[in-house]
Amino acid sequence: MCHETLVQDLTMRPSPNWTPRLSDEGGRPYERLVGALAEDILSGALGPDDRLPAHRDVADKLGLSLGTVTRAYDVLQRRGLARSEKGRGMFVNATRPARPASVDLSVNLPPAVIQSSTLSTLITGVGREIDPETFTRYAPPAGLPEHRLMMARKLAEDRGIRVEPAQLMLTNGAQHALAIAMGALPPGAIAVEELTYPGVLRAARSLCRSLIPLALDRDGVLPEALEAALDTETPPIAVYLTPSSQNPTGALLSEDRRQRLAELAEARGLWVIEDDADAVFAPPDLPSLAERAPDHVLHVGSVSKSLAPGLRLGYLVTPPAMIEPCTCWLQATASMGNPLSAMLMSQAMGARLNTSIAASIRTEAARRCALAREVLAPWLPENTRNALHVWLPMPTARAREIVLAAARLNITLAPPDAFMVDPGAEASGLRLCLGNALMPDLRAALESIATLLRGGQNAALV
């Protein structure tokens, strides 16, 4: 053995603190092994150039077949988390980007669990298989039939939503799908949660749509608030909801309220826009509104958010009666969805990378939410769930003060006004997005925010 190889072998060896295990996430055995390894790599328990145990050792330790371990290691390589060196074994790749000068907690991005090398591999795969004729003509506005069929099957498998591919259109992100749904609806006001996703406020302003705020509590929107709005002289023609992980409060719409809202929609002829962009955090046993009232619900979702946000790939599921108006709005706003993004989605789904990545996002989000609970316990609601953000309720004036004070510490927070339907509301809060920062930076930022909330000297605005 040459001296250089001997030095490499001495510096690349298994982490002494790491023991093969399976993730608590559900799924097939190889997916659970991938989840455990990905969690330990992304958290730093396994560092760059650490050697992973031999396939046989992992199989014997966990009672798995050799093929299961081989498949798990293959997924790790495709995700760019590990590499195989011929004759030497499997090693952890470096995953940590450079630390930024400031910490941005204003943008709701997923943690960086997918590596650039993985995207490069997907892009290369598309390049090998793509038909050049694709670029000589327009694709169908709603997407290529094979991509819509694949997405319809995924929705049935993941969310229990069973629709014909003709009811599903691929869009340039969930925001695009939301704008299409809002634009295609008949004239009239739209009811929304009193604290809501900023994108719906922007879309409403652009479309000159009036919004009616609905009261919220820890279980989501109050059905009686919607019923009261429907009993007025100018009732809303639709309601927009984020039931899986309410943006910004994080509330999970309870099963009872889902049923009551679905019954209201059917009884009153009300359209429902169900924003399911955070479906990765939806409990699998909690039916979506689209399942309960399929003829009244326009279901909005995102693929890129759980794969790579820059892909800008979303989808819209429409009732049969809304296919034509939604298609018209799709063509008016973008002519068609981006077929290249859909091809990348197809590559990822074909390799089941989307399943592995979604599991890693949930695991990493749980780790970050645990940190937020540790640092911000006095201010977090008791029902705070694992998601990409947490919500700190407080008076609007106080929230604005904290945003300004945090900016002086190079911490960027979204102002409370970004979520408020009523700009004069006295109560709102702060949404802290946990996915966009490195863990050491996130801890430091949360500790600084805790100091500001305690009224420490850093909170002074004079």
Short mmCIF file of C-alpha atoms in Angstrom, two decimals:
data_model
loop_
_atom_site.label_atom_id
_atom_site.label_comp_id
_atom_site.label_asym_id
_atom_site.label_seq_id
_atom_site.Cartn_x
_atom_site.Cartn_y
_atom_site.Cartn_z
CA MET A 1 0.00 0.00 0.00
CA CYS A 2 1.44 3.40 -0.99
CA HIS A 3 2.02 6.10 1.61
CA GLU A 4 -0.73 8.38 0.21
CA THR A 5 -3.36 5.63 0.32
CA LEU A 6 -2.30 4.66 3.84
CA VAL A 7 -2.75 8.26 5.03
CA GLN A 8 -6.20 8.42 3.41
CA ASP A 9 -7.23 5.15 5.06
CA LEU A 10 -6.11 6.42 8.47
CA THR A 11 -8.06 9.70 8.10
CA MET A 12 -11.20 8.16 6.59
CA ARG A 13 -12.73 5.78 9.11
CA PRO A 14 -16.12 5.20 10.70
CA SER A 15 -17.34 7.68 13.29
CA PRO A 16 -16.76 5.99 16.68
CA ASN A 17 -20.07 7.40 17.97
CA TRP A 18 -22.25 6.09 15.15
CA THR A 19 -24.24 2.87 15.31
CA PRO A 20 -26.34 1.57 12.38
CA ARG A 21 -30.03 2.20 12.99
CA LEU A 22 -33.35 2.67 11.22
CA SER A 23 -35.29 5.93 11.14
CA ASP A 24 -38.53 6.20 13.10
CA GLU A 25 -40.17 7.43 9.89
CA GLY A 26 -42.45 4.87 8.32
CA GLY A 27 -41.67 3.28 4.99
CA ARG A 28 -39.78 0.38 3.53
CA PRO A 29 -36.68 -0.88 5.38
CA TYR A 30 -34.26 0.65 2.87
CA GLU A 31 -36.08 4.01 3.14
CA ARG A 32 -35.79 3.91 6.94
CA LEU A 33 -32.06 3.16 6.67
CA VAL A 34 -31.62 6.05 4.23
CA GLY A 35 -33.55 8.29 6.62
CA ALA A 36 -31.32 7.42 9.57
CA LEU A 37 -28.09 7.88 7.61
CA ALA A 38 -29.28 11.13 6.01
CA GLU A 39 -30.28 12.52 9.41
CA ASP A 40 -26.89 11.71 10.92
CA ILE A 41 -25.00 13.12 7.93
CA LEU A 42 -27.00 16.35 7.82
CA SER A 43 -26.79 16.82 11.60
CA GLY A 44 -23.02 16.31 11.64
CA ALA A 45 -23.06 13.06 13.63
CA LEU A 46 -21.36 11.64 10.56
CA GLY A 47 -18.80 14.09 9.22
CA PRO A 48 -17.22 14.62 5.81
CA ASP A 49 -15.00 11.70 4.74
CA ASP A 50 -16.22 9.40 7.53
CA ARG A 51 -16.30 5.83 6.25
CA LEU A 52 -19.70 4.14 6.45
CA PRO A 53 -19.84 0.57 7.76
CA ALA A 54 -19.56 -2.22 5.22
CA HIS A 55 -22.81 -3.43 3.66
CA ARG A 56 -22.55 -6.81 5.39
CA ASP A 57 -21.93 -5.24 8.82
CA VAL A 58 -25.04 -3.06 8.52
CA ALA A 59 -27.13 -5.97 7.27
CA ASP A 60 -26.05 -8.21 10.17
CA LYS A 61 -26.50 -5.46 12.77
CA LEU A 62 -30.03 -4.52 11.67
CA GLY A 63 -31.24 -7.90 10.45
CA LEU A 64 -31.62 -6.68 6.87
CA SER A 65 -30.81 -8.34 3.58
CA LEU A 66 -27.64 -7.33 1.80
CA GLY A 67 -29.76 -6.09 -1.11
CA THR A 68 -31.68 -3.73 1.21
CA VAL A 69 -28.46 -2.13 2.45
CA THR A 70 -27.09 -1.88 -1.08
CA ARG A 71 -30.27 -0.12 -2.21
CA ALA A 72 -30.08 2.32 0.70
CA TYR A 73 -26.43 3.15 -0.01
CA ASP A 74 -27.33 3.66 -3.69
CA VAL A 75 -30.00 6.21 -2.72
CA LEU A 76 -27.47 8.02 -0.51
CA GLN A 77 -25.14 8.29 -3.50
CA ARG A 78 -27.92 9.58 -5.79
CA ARG A 79 -28.75 12.22 -3.19
CA GLY A 80 -25.11 13.29 -3.08
CA LEU A 81 -24.71 12.47 0.61
CA ALA A 82 -22.13 9.71 0.13
CA ARG A 83 -19.71 8.39 -2.45
CA SER A 84 -18.29 4.97 -3.25
CA GLU A 85 -14.54 4.55 -3.71
CA LYS A 86 -13.59 1.34 -5.48
CA GLY A 87 -11.91 -1.13 -3.19
CA ARG A 88 -12.11 1.20 -0.19
CA GLY A 89 -15.78 1.55 0.74
CA MET A 90 -18.46 4.22 1.11
CA PHE A 91 -17.64 7.69 2.46
CA VAL A 92 -19.65 10.71 3.61
CA ASN A 93 -19.58 13.75 1.33
CA ALA A 94 -19.19 17.28 2.64
CA THR A 95 -22.65 18.85 2.95
CA ARG A 96 -22.15 22.14 4.77
CA PRO A 97 -22.29 25.38 2.73
CA ALA A 98 -20.42 28.53 3.69
CA ARG A 99 -21.90 30.45 6.62
CA PRO A 100 -23.69 33.68 5.61
CA ALA A 101 -23.07 37.09 7.14
CA SER A 102 -26.73 37.37 8.22
CA VAL A 103 -29.50 34.93 9.15
CA ASP A 104 -32.73 35.03 7.16
CA LEU A 105 -35.73 33.62 9.04
CA SER A 106 -38.26 35.33 6.77
CA VAL A 107 -38.37 32.85 3.87
CA ASN A 108 -40.13 29.51 4.29
CA LEU A 109 -37.62 27.24 2.55
CA PRO A 110 -37.01 23.56 3.34
CA PRO A 111 -33.69 22.51 4.90
CA ALA A 112 -30.91 21.76 2.43
CA VAL A 113 -31.26 17.97 2.47
CA ILE A 114 -30.68 17.55 -1.27
CA GLN A 115 -27.19 18.08 -2.62
CA SER A 116 -26.28 19.95 -5.80
CA SER A 117 -24.68 16.77 -7.14
CA THR A 118 -28.07 15.05 -6.93
CA LEU A 119 -29.70 17.77 -9.01
CA SER A 120 -26.82 17.53 -11.47
CA THR A 121 -27.46 13.80 -11.80
CA LEU A 122 -31.18 14.40 -12.38
CA ILE A 123 -30.45 17.06 -15.00
CA THR A 124 -27.97 14.75 -16.72
CA GLY A 125 -30.60 12.01 -16.75
CA VAL A 126 -33.12 14.34 -18.39
CA GLY A 127 -30.49 15.35 -20.95
CA ARG A 128 -29.92 11.73 -21.91
CA GLU A 129 -33.60 10.92 -22.34
CA ILE A 130 -35.12 14.13 -23.65
CA ASP A 131 -36.49 14.28 -27.16
CA PRO A 132 -35.12 17.42 -28.89
CA GLU A 133 -38.50 17.77 -30.59
CA THR A 134 -39.84 18.82 -27.18
CA PHE A 135 -38.44 22.31 -27.77
CA THR A 136 -39.79 22.74 -31.29
CA ARG A 137 -43.41 23.00 -30.16
CA TYR A 138 -45.55 23.97 -27.20
CA ALA A 139 -46.44 21.27 -24.71
CA PRO A 140 -50.10 20.87 -23.71
CA PRO A 141 -50.99 23.78 -21.37
CA ALA A 142 -51.62 21.54 -18.34
CA GLY A 143 -48.52 19.40 -18.90
CA LEU A 144 -47.56 16.26 -20.76
CA PRO A 145 -50.03 13.38 -20.20
CA GLU A 146 -47.40 11.06 -18.71
CA HIS A 147 -46.38 13.67 -16.14
CA ARG A 148 -49.97 14.39 -15.14
CA LEU A 149 -50.64 10.67 -14.79
CA MET A 150 -47.56 10.27 -12.58
CA MET A 151 -48.67 13.18 -10.38
CA ALA A 152 -52.22 11.83 -10.14
CA ARG A 153 -50.85 8.48 -8.96
CA LYS A 154 -48.60 10.20 -6.43
CA LEU A 155 -51.56 12.18 -5.02
CA ALA A 156 -53.57 8.99 -4.66
CA GLU A 157 -50.67 7.25 -2.91
CA ASP A 158 -49.57 10.12 -0.66
CA ARG A 159 -52.78 12.05 0.04
CA GLY A 160 -55.64 9.73 -0.85
CA ILE A 161 -56.85 12.17 -3.52
CA ARG A 162 -58.08 10.19 -6.53
CA VAL A 163 -58.64 12.24 -9.66
CA GLU A 164 -58.48 11.81 -13.40
CA PRO A 165 -55.31 13.26 -14.98
CA ALA A 166 -57.58 15.61 -16.95
CA GLN A 167 -58.44 17.33 -13.64
CA LEU A 168 -54.78 17.96 -12.82
CA MET A 169 -52.59 20.69 -14.29
CA LEU A 170 -48.89 21.27 -13.68
CA THR A 171 -47.98 24.88 -12.92
CA ASN A 172 -44.91 27.02 -12.39
CA GLY A 173 -45.00 26.65 -8.62
CA ALA A 174 -47.81 26.58 -6.06
CA GLN A 175 -48.11 30.39 -6.18
CA HIS A 176 -48.93 30.12 -9.88
CA ALA A 177 -51.55 27.45 -9.12
CA LEU A 178 -53.05 29.70 -6.45
CA ALA A 179 -53.25 32.67 -8.84
CA ILE A 180 -54.94 30.48 -11.47
CA ALA A 181 -57.52 29.23 -8.95
CA MET A 182 -58.29 32.72 -7.66
CA GLY A 183 -58.52 34.16 -11.16
CA ALA A 184 -60.76 31.41 -12.52
CA LEU A 185 -63.40 31.75 -9.79
CA PRO A 186 -66.60 33.73 -10.45
CA PRO A 187 -66.66 37.40 -9.37
CA GLY A 188 -66.94 37.98 -5.65
CA ALA A 189 -65.04 38.14 -2.39
CA ILE A 190 -62.92 35.33 -0.99
CA ALA A 191 -62.89 34.43 2.70
CA VAL A 192 -59.45 33.71 4.18
CA GLU A 193 -57.95 33.01 7.60
CA GLU A 194 -57.41 36.33 9.41
CA LEU A 195 -53.68 35.61 9.45
CA THR A 196 -52.77 34.08 6.12
CA TYR A 197 -50.10 33.22 3.58
CA PRO A 198 -48.63 36.44 2.10
CA GLY A 199 -48.93 35.03 -1.43
CA VAL A 200 -52.72 35.01 -1.23
CA LEU A 201 -52.71 38.68 -0.20
CA ARG A 202 -50.50 39.56 -3.19
CA ALA A 203 -52.68 37.54 -5.57
CA ALA A 204 -55.86 39.14 -4.25
CA ARG A 205 -54.45 42.64 -4.73
CA SER A 206 -53.34 41.81 -8.28
CA LEU A 207 -56.76 40.37 -9.14
CA CYS A 208 -58.70 43.13 -7.32
CA ARG A 209 -60.35 40.50 -5.13
CA SER A 210 -61.86 41.54 -1.82
CA LEU A 211 -60.87 39.39 1.16
CA ILE A 212 -63.01 38.58 4.20
CA PRO A 213 -60.98 37.63 7.32
CA LEU A 214 -62.09 34.59 9.34
CA ALA A 215 -61.20 34.03 13.00
CA LEU A 216 -58.62 31.36 13.92
CA ASP A 217 -57.77 29.41 17.03
CA ARG A 218 -55.39 26.54 17.87
CA ASP A 219 -57.40 24.10 15.71
CA GLY A 220 -57.48 26.32 12.64
CA VAL A 221 -60.24 28.42 11.12
CA LEU A 222 -63.59 28.55 12.93
CA PRO A 223 -66.42 27.06 10.80
CA GLU A 224 -68.91 29.33 12.57
CA ALA A 225 -66.93 32.35 11.35
CA LEU A 226 -67.33 31.15 7.77
CA GLU A 227 -71.02 30.43 8.32
CA ALA A 228 -71.52 33.95 9.67
CA ALA A 229 -69.77 35.41 6.61
CA LEU A 230 -72.02 33.36 4.33
CA ASP A 231 -75.12 34.74 6.07
CA THR A 232 -74.27 38.38 5.24
CA GLU A 233 -75.71 40.38 2.33
CA THR A 234 -72.42 40.04 0.43
CA PRO A 235 -71.25 36.48 1.14
CA PRO A 236 -67.94 35.16 -0.18
CA ILE A 237 -67.99 32.97 -3.26
CA ALA A 238 -64.99 30.97 -2.04
CA VAL A 239 -62.78 30.33 0.97
CA TYR A 240 -58.99 29.89 0.96
CA LEU A 241 -57.51 27.58 3.62
CA THR A 242 -54.13 26.08 4.58
CA PRO A 243 -55.30 23.06 6.62
CA SER A 244 -52.12 20.92 6.76
CA SER A 245 -49.87 23.48 8.44
CA GLN A 246 -51.58 26.85 8.65
CA ASN A 247 -49.38 29.63 7.37
CA PRO A 248 -48.32 31.46 9.52
CA THR A 249 -49.71 30.02 12.80
CA GLY A 250 -48.87 26.36 12.11
CA ALA A 251 -52.34 25.21 13.27
CA LEU A 252 -53.58 21.83 12.03
CA LEU A 253 -57.22 21.96 10.96
CA SER A 254 -59.03 19.36 13.05
CA GLU A 255 -60.94 16.46 11.49
CA ASP A 256 -64.25 17.72 12.88
CA ARG A 257 -63.74 21.16 11.37
CA ARG A 258 -62.72 19.69 8.02
CA GLN A 259 -66.01 17.80 7.94
CA ARG A 260 -68.04 20.88 8.91
CA LEU A 261 -66.31 23.04 6.30
CA ALA A 262 -66.85 20.42 3.60
CA GLU A 263 -70.54 20.23 4.51
CA LEU A 264 -70.81 24.03 4.38
CA ALA A 265 -69.21 24.09 0.93
CA GLU A 266 -71.64 21.50 -0.41
CA ALA A 267 -74.71 23.02 1.25
CA ARG A 268 -73.95 26.62 0.22
CA GLY A 269 -72.37 26.02 -3.19
CA LEU A 270 -69.08 27.46 -1.93
CA TRP A 271 -65.76 26.99 -3.70
CA VAL A 272 -62.78 26.02 -1.54
CA ILE A 273 -59.12 26.65 -2.40
CA GLU A 274 -57.14 24.14 -0.34
CA ASP A 275 -53.45 25.10 -0.19
CA ASP A 276 -51.55 21.89 0.51
CA ALA A 277 -48.03 23.17 -0.24
CA ASP A 278 -46.89 21.86 3.15
CA ALA A 279 -48.42 18.41 2.60
CA VAL A 280 -45.13 16.83 3.65
CA PHE A 281 -46.23 17.60 7.24
CA ALA A 282 -49.85 16.46 6.85
CA PRO A 283 -50.85 13.50 9.07
CA PRO A 284 -51.47 10.58 6.69
CA ASP A 285 -54.72 9.60 8.42
CA LEU A 286 -56.33 13.07 8.18
CA PRO A 287 -58.38 13.36 4.96
CA SER A 288 -57.90 16.45 2.81
CA LEU A 289 -60.79 18.75 1.98
CA ALA A 290 -60.48 17.60 -1.64
CA GLU A 291 -61.39 14.08 -0.51
CA ARG A 292 -64.42 15.28 1.45
CA ALA A 293 -65.90 17.69 -1.10
CA PRO A 294 -64.30 16.87 -4.47
CA ASP A 295 -66.82 18.85 -6.53
CA HIS A 296 -66.13 22.06 -4.61
CA VAL A 297 -62.39 22.02 -3.82
CA LEU A 298 -59.54 23.39 -5.92
CA HIS A 299 -56.48 21.68 -4.46
CA VAL A 300 -53.13 23.50 -4.71
CA GLY A 301 -49.81 21.78 -4.07
CA SER A 302 -46.08 22.04 -4.60
CA VAL A 303 -43.51 19.53 -5.82
CA SER A 304 -40.53 21.85 -5.84
CA LYS A 305 -40.85 22.73 -2.16
CA SER A 306 -40.05 19.17 -1.13
CA LEU A 307 -37.48 18.61 -3.87
CA ALA A 308 -35.80 21.88 -4.90
CA PRO A 309 -37.66 25.24 -4.63
CA GLY A 310 -35.89 26.65 -7.69
CA LEU A 311 -37.62 24.09 -9.93
CA ARG A 312 -40.87 26.10 -9.60
CA LEU A 313 -43.17 23.12 -10.03
CA GLY A 314 -46.65 23.07 -8.56
CA TYR A 315 -50.00 21.56 -9.42
CA LEU A 316 -53.69 22.35 -9.31
CA VAL A 317 -56.45 19.75 -9.00
CA THR A 318 -59.80 21.10 -10.12
CA PRO A 319 -63.38 19.83 -10.04
CA PRO A 320 -64.66 18.97 -13.54
CA ALA A 321 -66.66 22.21 -13.70
CA MET A 322 -63.50 24.30 -13.22
CA ILE A 323 -61.20 22.59 -15.75
CA GLU A 324 -61.98 24.97 -18.61
CA PRO A 325 -61.76 28.29 -16.70
CA CYS A 326 -58.57 27.19 -14.92
CA THR A 327 -56.99 26.11 -18.21
CA CYS A 328 -57.82 29.52 -19.69
CA TRP A 329 -56.11 31.25 -16.76
CA LEU A 330 -53.10 28.96 -17.04
CA GLN A 331 -52.72 29.88 -20.71
CA ALA A 332 -53.22 33.57 -19.97
CA THR A 333 -50.51 33.62 -17.30
CA ALA A 334 -47.83 31.26 -18.62
CA SER A 335 -49.07 29.42 -21.75
CA MET A 336 -48.05 26.14 -20.11
CA GLY A 337 -46.19 24.60 -17.21
CA ASN A 338 -42.45 24.14 -17.63
CA PRO A 339 -41.89 20.68 -19.17
CA LEU A 340 -38.24 20.59 -18.07
CA SER A 341 -39.21 20.92 -14.41
CA ALA A 342 -41.78 18.18 -14.90
CA MET A 343 -39.11 15.95 -16.45
CA LEU A 344 -36.86 16.47 -13.43
CA MET A 345 -39.82 15.58 -11.20
CA SER A 346 -40.33 12.44 -13.25
CA GLN A 347 -36.66 11.47 -12.83
CA ALA A 348 -36.83 11.99 -9.06
CA MET A 349 -40.09 10.09 -8.64
CA GLY A 350 -38.87 7.26 -10.84
CA ALA A 351 -35.93 6.78 -8.47
CA ARG A 352 -38.19 7.36 -5.41
CA LEU A 353 -35.89 10.18 -4.37
CA ASN A 354 -38.92 12.31 -3.52
CA THR A 355 -39.92 9.81 -0.80
CA SER A 356 -36.45 9.78 0.73
CA ILE A 357 -36.09 13.56 0.56
CA ALA A 358 -39.53 14.15 2.11
CA ALA A 359 -38.63 11.88 5.02
CA SER A 360 -35.37 13.78 5.56
CA ILE A 361 -37.21 17.11 5.48
CA ARG A 362 -39.60 15.89 8.19
CA THR A 363 -36.72 14.62 10.32
CA GLU A 364 -34.69 17.80 9.95
CA ALA A 365 -37.76 19.98 10.60
CA ALA A 366 -38.40 18.02 13.82
CA ARG A 367 -34.81 18.66 14.92
CA ARG A 368 -35.12 22.38 14.24
CA CYS A 369 -38.50 22.66 15.95
CA ALA A 370 -37.03 20.90 18.99
CA LEU A 371 -34.36 23.60 19.09
CA ALA A 372 -37.03 26.30 18.84
CA ARG A 373 -38.97 24.72 21.73
CA GLU A 374 -35.79 24.59 23.80
CA VAL A 375 -34.88 28.24 23.24
CA LEU A 376 -38.32 29.86 22.90
CA ALA A 377 -40.46 27.74 25.24
CA PRO A 378 -42.01 30.68 27.17
CA TRP A 379 -43.41 32.21 23.97
CA LEU A 380 -44.36 29.23 21.80
CA PRO A 381 -47.95 27.92 21.85
CA GLU A 382 -48.28 24.49 23.47
CA ASN A 383 -49.66 22.97 20.27
CA THR A 384 -46.63 23.92 18.14
CA ARG A 385 -46.18 21.12 15.59
CA ASN A 386 -43.15 20.08 13.60
CA ALA A 387 -43.04 22.13 10.41
CA LEU A 388 -40.80 24.54 8.53
CA HIS A 389 -41.81 27.46 10.75
CA VAL A 390 -43.02 28.32 14.24
CA TRP A 391 -45.36 31.11 15.31
CA LEU A 392 -44.96 33.48 18.25
CA PRO A 393 -48.30 35.23 18.95
CA MET A 394 -48.06 38.76 20.35
CA PRO A 395 -49.47 42.27 19.90
CA THR A 396 -48.80 43.66 16.43
CA ALA A 397 -46.93 46.69 17.77
CA ARG A 398 -44.57 44.46 19.77
CA ALA A 399 -43.97 42.20 16.76
CA ARG A 400 -42.99 45.21 14.66
CA GLU A 401 -40.52 46.28 17.34
CA ILE A 402 -38.90 42.84 17.40
CA VAL A 403 -38.54 42.83 13.61
CA LEU A 404 -36.69 46.16 13.70
CA ALA A 405 -34.50 45.14 16.63
CA ALA A 406 -33.64 41.80 15.01
CA ALA A 407 -32.60 43.57 11.80
CA ARG A 408 -29.95 45.44 13.81
CA LEU A 409 -28.56 42.05 14.80
CA ASN A 410 -28.44 40.93 11.14
CA ILE A 411 -31.50 38.69 11.60
CA THR A 412 -34.21 39.07 8.95
CA LEU A 413 -37.82 38.45 10.03
CA ALA A 414 -41.03 38.90 8.05
CA PRO A 415 -43.08 41.80 9.46
CA PRO A 416 -46.43 40.83 10.97
CA ASP A 417 -48.19 43.00 8.38
CA ALA A 418 -47.20 40.46 5.70
CA PHE A 419 -49.79 38.02 7.09
CA MET A 420 -52.58 40.36 8.21
CA VAL A 421 -55.78 40.60 6.17
CA ASP A 422 -56.85 43.53 8.37
CA PRO A 423 -53.89 45.96 8.49
CA GLY A 424 -55.32 47.48 11.65
CA ALA A 425 -55.46 44.24 13.64
CA GLU A 426 -53.98 44.68 17.11
CA ALA A 427 -52.98 41.02 17.56
CA SER A 428 -50.70 39.06 15.25
CA GLY A 429 -47.20 37.70 15.86
CA LEU A 430 -43.91 36.59 14.35
CA ARG A 431 -43.33 33.70 11.96
CA LEU A 432 -39.85 32.24 12.34
CA CYS A 433 -38.80 30.14 9.33
CA LEU A 434 -36.41 27.45 10.52
CA GLY A 435 -35.31 25.71 7.34
CA ASN A 436 -33.09 28.31 5.67
CA ALA A 437 -30.27 28.64 8.24
CA LEU A 438 -27.42 26.39 9.31
CA MET A 439 -28.06 24.89 12.75
CA PRO A 440 -25.35 26.90 14.60
CA ASP A 441 -26.64 30.12 13.02
CA LEU A 442 -30.24 29.16 13.78
CA ARG A 443 -29.46 28.57 17.45
CA ALA A 444 -27.66 31.91 17.73
CA ALA A 445 -30.53 33.73 15.99
CA LEU A 446 -33.20 32.12 18.18
CA GLU A 447 -31.22 32.94 21.32
CA SER A 448 -30.95 36.57 20.17
CA ILE A 449 -34.70 36.68 19.55
CA ALA A 450 -35.30 35.22 23.02
CA THR A 451 -33.19 38.05 24.47
CA LEU A 452 -35.29 40.59 22.56
CA LEU A 453 -38.51 38.99 23.78
CA ARG A 454 -37.29 39.19 27.37
CA GLY A 455 -36.75 42.89 26.85
CA GLY A 456 -32.96 42.69 26.95
CA GLN A 457 -30.86 45.70 26.04
CA ASN A 458 -30.52 44.51 22.44
CA ALA A 459 -34.25 45.13 22.08
CA ALA A 460 -33.91 48.85 22.70
CA LEU A 461 -35.15 50.88 19.75
CA VAL A 462 -33.60 54.19 20.77
#
